[in-house]
Coordinates of C-alpha atoms in Angstrom, one line a residue:
P1 CA -81.1 23.4 -228.0
T2 CA -83.8 25.1 -230.1
I3 CA -86.4 26.7 -227.9
N4 CA -89.2 24.3 -228.7
T5 CA -87.1 21.2 -228.3
G6 CA -85.6 22.6 -225.1
L7 CA -89.0 23.4 -223.6
M8 CA -90.1 19.8 -224.3
V9 CA -87.0 18.4 -222.7
L10 CA -87.5 20.7 -219.7
D11 CA -91.1 19.6 -219.2
V12 CA -90.3 15.9 -219.4
S13 CA -87.3 16.3 -217.1
L14 CA -89.4 18.1 -214.4
K15 CA -92.0 15.4 -214.6
L16 CA -89.3 12.7 -214.2
W17 CA -87.8 14.5 -211.2
K18 CA -91.2 14.8 -209.5
A19 CA -92.2 11.2 -210.3
D20 CA -89.0 10.1 -208.5
R21 CA -90.0 12.0 -205.3
F22 CA -90.2 9.0 -203.0
A23 CA -87.4 6.6 -202.1
S24 CA -89.2 3.5 -203.3
R25 CA -92.6 2.5 -204.7
G26 CA -95.4 2.5 -202.1
N27 CA -93.1 4.2 -199.5
V28 CA -93.4 7.9 -198.6
R29 CA -89.8 8.4 -197.4
L30 CA -88.5 11.2 -199.5
N31 CA -85.9 10.6 -202.2
F32 CA -82.9 12.9 -201.6
S33 CA -80.4 10.7 -203.5
S34 CA -77.4 12.3 -205.2
Q35 CA -78.9 11.1 -208.6
R36 CA -82.1 13.0 -208.1
R37 CA -80.1 16.1 -207.0
K38 CA -77.9 15.8 -210.0
L39 CA -81.0 15.7 -212.2
L40 CA -82.3 18.9 -210.7
E41 CA -79.0 20.6 -211.2
D42 CA -79.1 19.5 -214.9
I43 CA -82.6 20.9 -215.2
N44 CA -81.4 24.2 -213.7
D45 CA -78.6 24.3 -216.3
L46 CA -81.2 23.7 -219.0
C47 CA -83.3 26.5 -217.7
T48 CA -80.3 28.8 -217.9
S49 CA -79.5 27.7 -221.5
L50 CA -83.1 28.2 -222.6
T51 CA -83.3 31.6 -220.9
N52 CA -80.2 32.7 -222.8
L53 CA -82.0 32.1 -226.1
H54 CA -84.1 35.2 -225.2
D55 CA -87.4 33.8 -226.7
R56 CA -90.1 36.4 -225.9
D57 CA -93.0 34.0 -226.4
S58 CA -91.8 31.5 -223.8
F59 CA -90.1 34.0 -221.4
Q60 CA -92.8 34.2 -218.7
A61 CA -93.6 30.5 -218.5
L62 CA -89.9 29.6 -218.6
S63 CA -89.1 32.1 -215.9
L64 CA -91.8 30.5 -213.6
Q65 CA -90.4 27.0 -214.2
T66 CA -86.9 28.3 -213.5
A67 CA -88.2 29.9 -210.2
Y68 CA -89.6 26.5 -209.2
V69 CA -86.3 24.7 -209.9
R70 CA -84.3 27.3 -208.0
E71 CA -86.7 27.1 -205.0
S72 CA -86.4 23.3 -205.0
M73 CA -82.6 23.8 -204.8
G74 CA -82.9 26.1 -201.8
S75 CA -81.8 29.1 -203.9
Y76 CA -84.3 31.5 -202.4
Q77 CA -82.8 34.8 -203.4
D78 CA -82.7 33.7 -207.1
T79 CA -86.3 32.5 -206.8
L80 CA -87.6 35.8 -205.3
T81 CA -85.7 37.8 -207.9
I82 CA -87.5 35.9 -210.7
L83 CA -90.9 36.1 -209.1
S84 CA -90.3 39.8 -208.5
D85 CA -89.6 40.3 -212.2
L86 CA -92.7 38.4 -213.2
I87 CA -94.9 40.5 -210.8
T88 CA -93.3 43.7 -212.0
M89 CA -94.3 42.9 -215.6
Q90 CA -97.8 41.8 -214.4
A91 CA -97.2 38.4 -216.1
T92 CA -100.2 36.7 -217.6
D93 CA -98.7 35.1 -220.7
G94 CA -99.2 31.4 -220.0
V95 CA -98.9 31.9 -216.3
D96 CA -101.2 32.7 -213.4
L97 CA -100.3 36.0 -211.6
S98 CA -102.1 34.9 -208.4
Y99 CA -100.0 31.8 -208.3
I100 CA -96.9 33.8 -208.7
I101 CA -97.8 36.2 -205.9
F102 CA -98.8 33.2 -203.6
K103 CA -95.5 31.5 -204.3
A104 CA -93.7 34.7 -203.3
A105 CA -95.7 34.9 -200.1
I106 CA -94.7 31.3 -199.2
L107 CA -91.0 32.1 -199.7
L108 CA -91.1 35.4 -197.9
R109 CA -92.7 33.8 -194.9
H110 CA -90.1 31.0 -195.1
V111 CA -87.2 33.4 -194.9
G112 CA -88.8 35.5 -192.2
H113 CA -90.4 38.4 -194.0
V114 CA -93.8 38.0 -192.4
K115 CA -95.4 41.4 -193.0
Q116 CA -94.6 41.2 -196.7
A117 CA -96.0 37.7 -196.9
I118 CA -99.3 38.8 -195.3
E119 CA -99.5 41.7 -197.8
Y120 CA -99.2 39.3 -200.7
L121 CA -101.6 36.8 -199.3
E122 CA -104.2 39.6 -199.0
F123 CA -104.0 40.1 -202.8
V124 CA -104.8 36.4 -203.5
F125 CA -107.1 35.4 -200.7
D126 CA -110.3 36.4 -202.6
D127 CA -108.8 35.7 -206.1
P128 CA -106.8 32.5 -205.5
P129 CA -104.4 30.7 -207.9
L130 CA -105.8 28.4 -210.5
Q131 CA -102.4 26.9 -211.4
G132 CA -101.6 23.9 -209.2
L133 CA -102.6 25.5 -205.9
N134 CA -106.0 26.8 -204.9
R135 CA -108.2 28.6 -202.3
L136 CA -107.7 25.8 -199.7
H137 CA -103.9 26.2 -199.9
V138 CA -104.1 30.0 -199.5
A139 CA -106.5 29.8 -196.5
A140 CA -104.4 27.0 -194.9
F141 CA -101.1 28.9 -195.5
M142 CA -102.6 32.1 -194.0
A143 CA -103.4 30.1 -190.8
A144 CA -100.0 28.4 -190.9
L145 CA -98.3 31.8 -191.2
Y146 CA -100.0 33.1 -188.1
E147 CA -99.2 29.8 -186.2
N148 CA -95.5 29.9 -187.2
S149 CA -94.7 33.6 -186.7
G150 CA -94.7 34.2 -183.0
E151 CA -97.1 35.6 -180.3
K152 CA -97.7 39.0 -182.0
Y153 CA -99.5 37.3 -184.8
R154 CA -101.6 34.8 -182.8
V155 CA -104.3 37.5 -182.3
F156 CA -105.2 36.8 -186.0
L157 CA -105.5 33.1 -185.6
A158 CA -109.2 32.8 -184.7
K159 CA -110.3 34.7 -187.9
A160 CA -107.8 32.7 -190.0
Y161 CA -109.3 29.4 -188.8
R162 CA -112.8 30.7 -189.4
D163 CA -111.8 31.6 -192.9
L164 CA -110.1 28.2 -193.4
I165 CA -113.2 26.3 -192.1
A166 CA -115.4 28.4 -194.4
V167 CA -113.3 27.4 -197.4
I168 CA -113.4 23.7 -196.5
T169 CA -117.2 23.7 -196.0
D170 CA -118.2 26.1 -198.7
E171 CA -116.6 24.1 -201.5
A172 CA -118.8 21.0 -201.8
D173 CA -116.8 19.5 -204.7
P174 CA -114.0 17.3 -203.3
K175 CA -111.9 17.8 -206.4
V176 CA -111.6 21.5 -205.5
H177 CA -109.4 20.3 -202.6
G178 CA -107.6 17.6 -204.6
A179 CA -109.4 14.9 -202.6
S180 CA -111.5 11.8 -203.2
A181 CA -115.1 11.9 -201.9
K182 CA -114.1 9.8 -198.9
Q183 CA -111.1 11.9 -198.1
Y184 CA -113.1 15.1 -198.4
K185 CA -115.8 13.8 -196.0
R186 CA -113.0 13.1 -193.4
L187 CA -111.7 16.6 -193.9
E188 CA -115.1 18.2 -193.6
N189 CA -115.9 16.2 -190.4
M190 CA -112.7 17.7 -188.8
T191 CA -114.2 21.1 -189.0
K192 CA -117.5 20.4 -187.1
N193 CA -115.8 21.2 -183.8
P194 CA -113.7 24.4 -184.5
T195 CA -111.9 24.4 -181.2
A196 CA -110.8 20.8 -181.6
F197 CA -109.9 21.4 -185.3
Q198 CA -107.6 24.3 -184.3
A199 CA -105.9 22.2 -181.7
N200 CA -105.5 19.1 -183.9
A201 CA -102.4 18.2 -185.9
E202 CA -104.3 15.9 -188.4
F203 CA -105.4 18.6 -190.8
W204 CA -101.8 19.9 -191.1
E205 CA -100.5 16.4 -191.6
V206 CA -103.0 16.1 -194.5
M207 CA -101.9 19.4 -196.0
A208 CA -98.2 18.6 -195.6
F209 CA -98.5 15.2 -197.3
Q210 CA -100.4 16.9 -200.2
A211 CA -97.6 19.4 -200.6
L212 CA -95.0 16.5 -200.5
E213 CA -97.0 14.7 -203.2
R214 CA -96.8 17.9 -205.4
C215 CA -93.1 18.4 -204.6
E216 CA -93.9 21.8 -203.0
Y217 CA -91.3 21.4 -200.4
V218 CA -91.2 24.9 -198.9
L219 CA -95.0 24.8 -198.5
A220 CA -94.7 21.4 -196.9
A221 CA -92.1 22.7 -194.4
E222 CA -94.5 25.4 -193.3
F223 CA -97.4 22.9 -192.8
L224 CA -95.1 20.3 -191.1
T225 CA -94.0 23.0 -188.6
V226 CA -97.6 23.5 -187.5
A227 CA -98.3 19.7 -187.4
I228 CA -95.3 19.2 -185.2
A229 CA -96.3 22.0 -182.8
K230 CA -99.7 20.3 -182.3
A231 CA -98.8 16.6 -182.5
S232 CA -98.6 14.4 -179.5
N233 CA -96.2 12.0 -181.4
K234 CA -93.8 14.5 -183.0
G235 CA -91.1 12.1 -184.1
P236 CA -92.5 11.0 -187.5
M237 CA -93.3 14.6 -188.6
Q238 CA -89.9 15.8 -187.4
H239 CA -88.4 13.1 -189.6
Y240 CA -90.3 14.4 -192.6
L241 CA -89.3 17.9 -191.9
A242 CA -85.7 16.9 -191.6
E243 CA -85.9 15.3 -195.0
V244 CA -87.5 18.4 -196.5
Y245 CA -84.9 20.7 -195.1
W246 CA -82.1 18.4 -196.4
L247 CA -83.7 18.4 -199.9
L248 CA -83.8 22.2 -199.7
C249 CA -80.1 22.3 -198.7
E250 CA -80.9 23.8 -195.3
K251 CA -78.3 21.7 -193.5
E252 CA -78.6 23.3 -190.0
Q253 CA -82.4 23.0 -189.9
A254 CA -82.2 19.5 -191.3
E255 CA -79.8 18.4 -188.5
I256 CA -81.9 20.0 -185.8
Q257 CA -85.1 18.2 -186.9
A258 CA -83.3 14.9 -187.5
E259 CA -81.8 14.9 -184.0
R260 CA -85.2 15.7 -182.5
A261 CA -86.8 12.9 -184.5
Y262 CA -84.0 10.5 -183.5
A263 CA -84.6 11.3 -179.8
A264 CA -88.2 10.1 -180.3
L265 CA -87.4 7.3 -182.7
P266 CA -84.0 5.9 -181.6
Q267 CA -84.4 2.6 -183.5
S268 CA -85.0 4.2 -186.9
A269 CA -82.5 3.0 -189.5
E270 CA -83.7 5.8 -191.9
L271 CA -83.0 8.5 -189.3
R272 CA -79.5 7.2 -188.6
N273 CA -78.7 7.1 -192.3
L274 CA -80.1 10.6 -192.7
L275 CA -78.0 11.9 -189.8
L276 CA -74.9 10.2 -191.3
Q277 CA -75.5 12.1 -194.5
I278 CA -76.1 15.4 -192.9
S279 CA -73.3 15.3 -190.4
P280 CA -71.0 12.3 -191.0
D281 CA -68.2 13.5 -188.8
K282 CA -70.5 13.9 -185.8
W283 CA -72.5 10.7 -186.2
A284 CA -70.2 8.1 -187.8
E285 CA -68.6 7.2 -184.4
K286 CA -71.9 7.4 -182.5
V287 CA -73.8 4.9 -184.6
R288 CA -71.1 2.2 -184.0
F289 CA -72.1 1.9 -180.4
L290 CA -75.9 2.0 -180.8
S291 CA -78.2 -0.9 -180.6
P292 CA -79.5 -2.7 -183.7
T293 CA -81.9 -0.6 -185.8
K294 CA -85.2 -1.3 -187.4
T295 CA -86.5 0.1 -190.7
E296 CA -89.6 2.2 -190.5
S297 CA -92.4 0.9 -192.6
V298 CA -94.3 4.0 -193.7
S299 CA -96.3 3.3 -196.9
V300 CA -98.8 5.3 -198.9
S301 CA -101.5 2.9 -197.8
N302 CA -100.8 3.8 -194.2
I303 CA -101.7 7.4 -194.9
G304 CA -104.8 6.3 -196.6
D305 CA -107.6 8.8 -196.2
N306 CA -105.3 11.4 -194.5
A307 CA -103.6 12.2 -197.9
I308 CA -105.7 14.7 -199.8
Q309 CA -104.4 14.9 -202.8
A310 CA -104.7 36.5 -211.5
P311 CA -105.4 39.8 -210.4
V312 CA -103.5 43.1 -211.2
L313 CA -101.8 44.7 -208.2
S314 CA -103.6 47.7 -206.9
Q315 CA -102.6 51.1 -208.1
G316 CA -101.5 52.0 -204.6
M317 CA -99.0 49.2 -204.4
S318 CA -95.8 49.5 -206.4
S319 CA -94.0 46.5 -207.9
S320 CA -90.5 47.4 -207.0
S321 CA -87.9 44.6 -206.6
L322 CA -88.1 42.1 -203.8
L323 CA -84.5 42.9 -203.2
N324 CA -84.6 46.7 -202.8
S325 CA -84.0 47.2 -199.1
S326 CA -81.2 46.5 -196.8
S327 CA -82.8 44.1 -194.3
S328 CA -81.8 40.5 -195.1
T329 CA -82.1 36.8 -194.2
T330 CA -79.4 34.3 -195.0
N331 CA -80.0 30.8 -196.2
Q332 CA -76.9 28.5 -196.8
G333 CA -74.8 31.5 -197.5
T334 CA -77.3 33.1 -199.8
T335 CA -78.7 36.5 -198.8
T336 CA -82.4 37.3 -199.5
N337 CA -83.1 41.0 -199.0
R338 CA -86.4 42.3 -197.6
P339 CA -88.8 43.7 -200.2
S340 CA -89.7 47.3 -199.9
S341 CA -92.8 48.2 -197.8
G342 CA -94.4 49.6 -200.9
G343 CA -95.0 46.1 -202.2
L344 CA -93.3 43.7 -204.6

């Protein structure tokens, strides 16, 4: 394709893929059909073809779109490589550098590189993204990072929650948080008792559903993990997390979460179908002897008010490749190397 025509097709295709994010209208079960997966693979092929045209004017914006597509496919090494290149060139041509650094932080935490993720978050905390994600997402992700990264990081939780509450209460305009006035009031009310707020799963469910609405699946996985840890009824959130991992081609994690959810929701037809997709050899025989199932009825209306809808790196921090050092994490056979301690 010519570059302009190709970019238009890419934009429309991504919008179509995102619009088809739920299994059916009014229902918030995720759509992980083979047709939707095939569309994403076709979009990835288009990104490759457009990149090969070597158009300088569109290179940075196209690279960022390609990074999003690869992330959504679970290709984390490719995504981090692209983000690293954009950060190295201090990309600002039609893209938001703070957004790029934040996306790198999310992925680094997801593949286990916590120290590097914290370093990147520190760059964007006071100068947050303007492109799609905002200050609330940065503050929430910082708290989620400390929640999800083990005991050694829990010492930072109190300050992270203070910062998070400050962001929620300081921004009086609900639109800043992607919320209606009614939704924002509910969110603000949660923060009036900081101790209860920190112990409650509801805020994290709100943030997870917002991420799912935006098709930010890696971010959703991080928020869902916190929600599950705090929830008294873990099954529904474990079901969503299983679907997210399956969308991201993280089969092992998808199966773990689906089995945990099924233990809590043994009558769920959706969970049985998901388990049959993830591990048909293991589950085909099992489901033959199980009692009749019922279909979960989870609709957008059931979520209701719960669903809330760039700086230059410092001179002391180099922008070397994310893939320079030898420490690595593997995802579905793909190796993502630890970035150098000097920075990106």
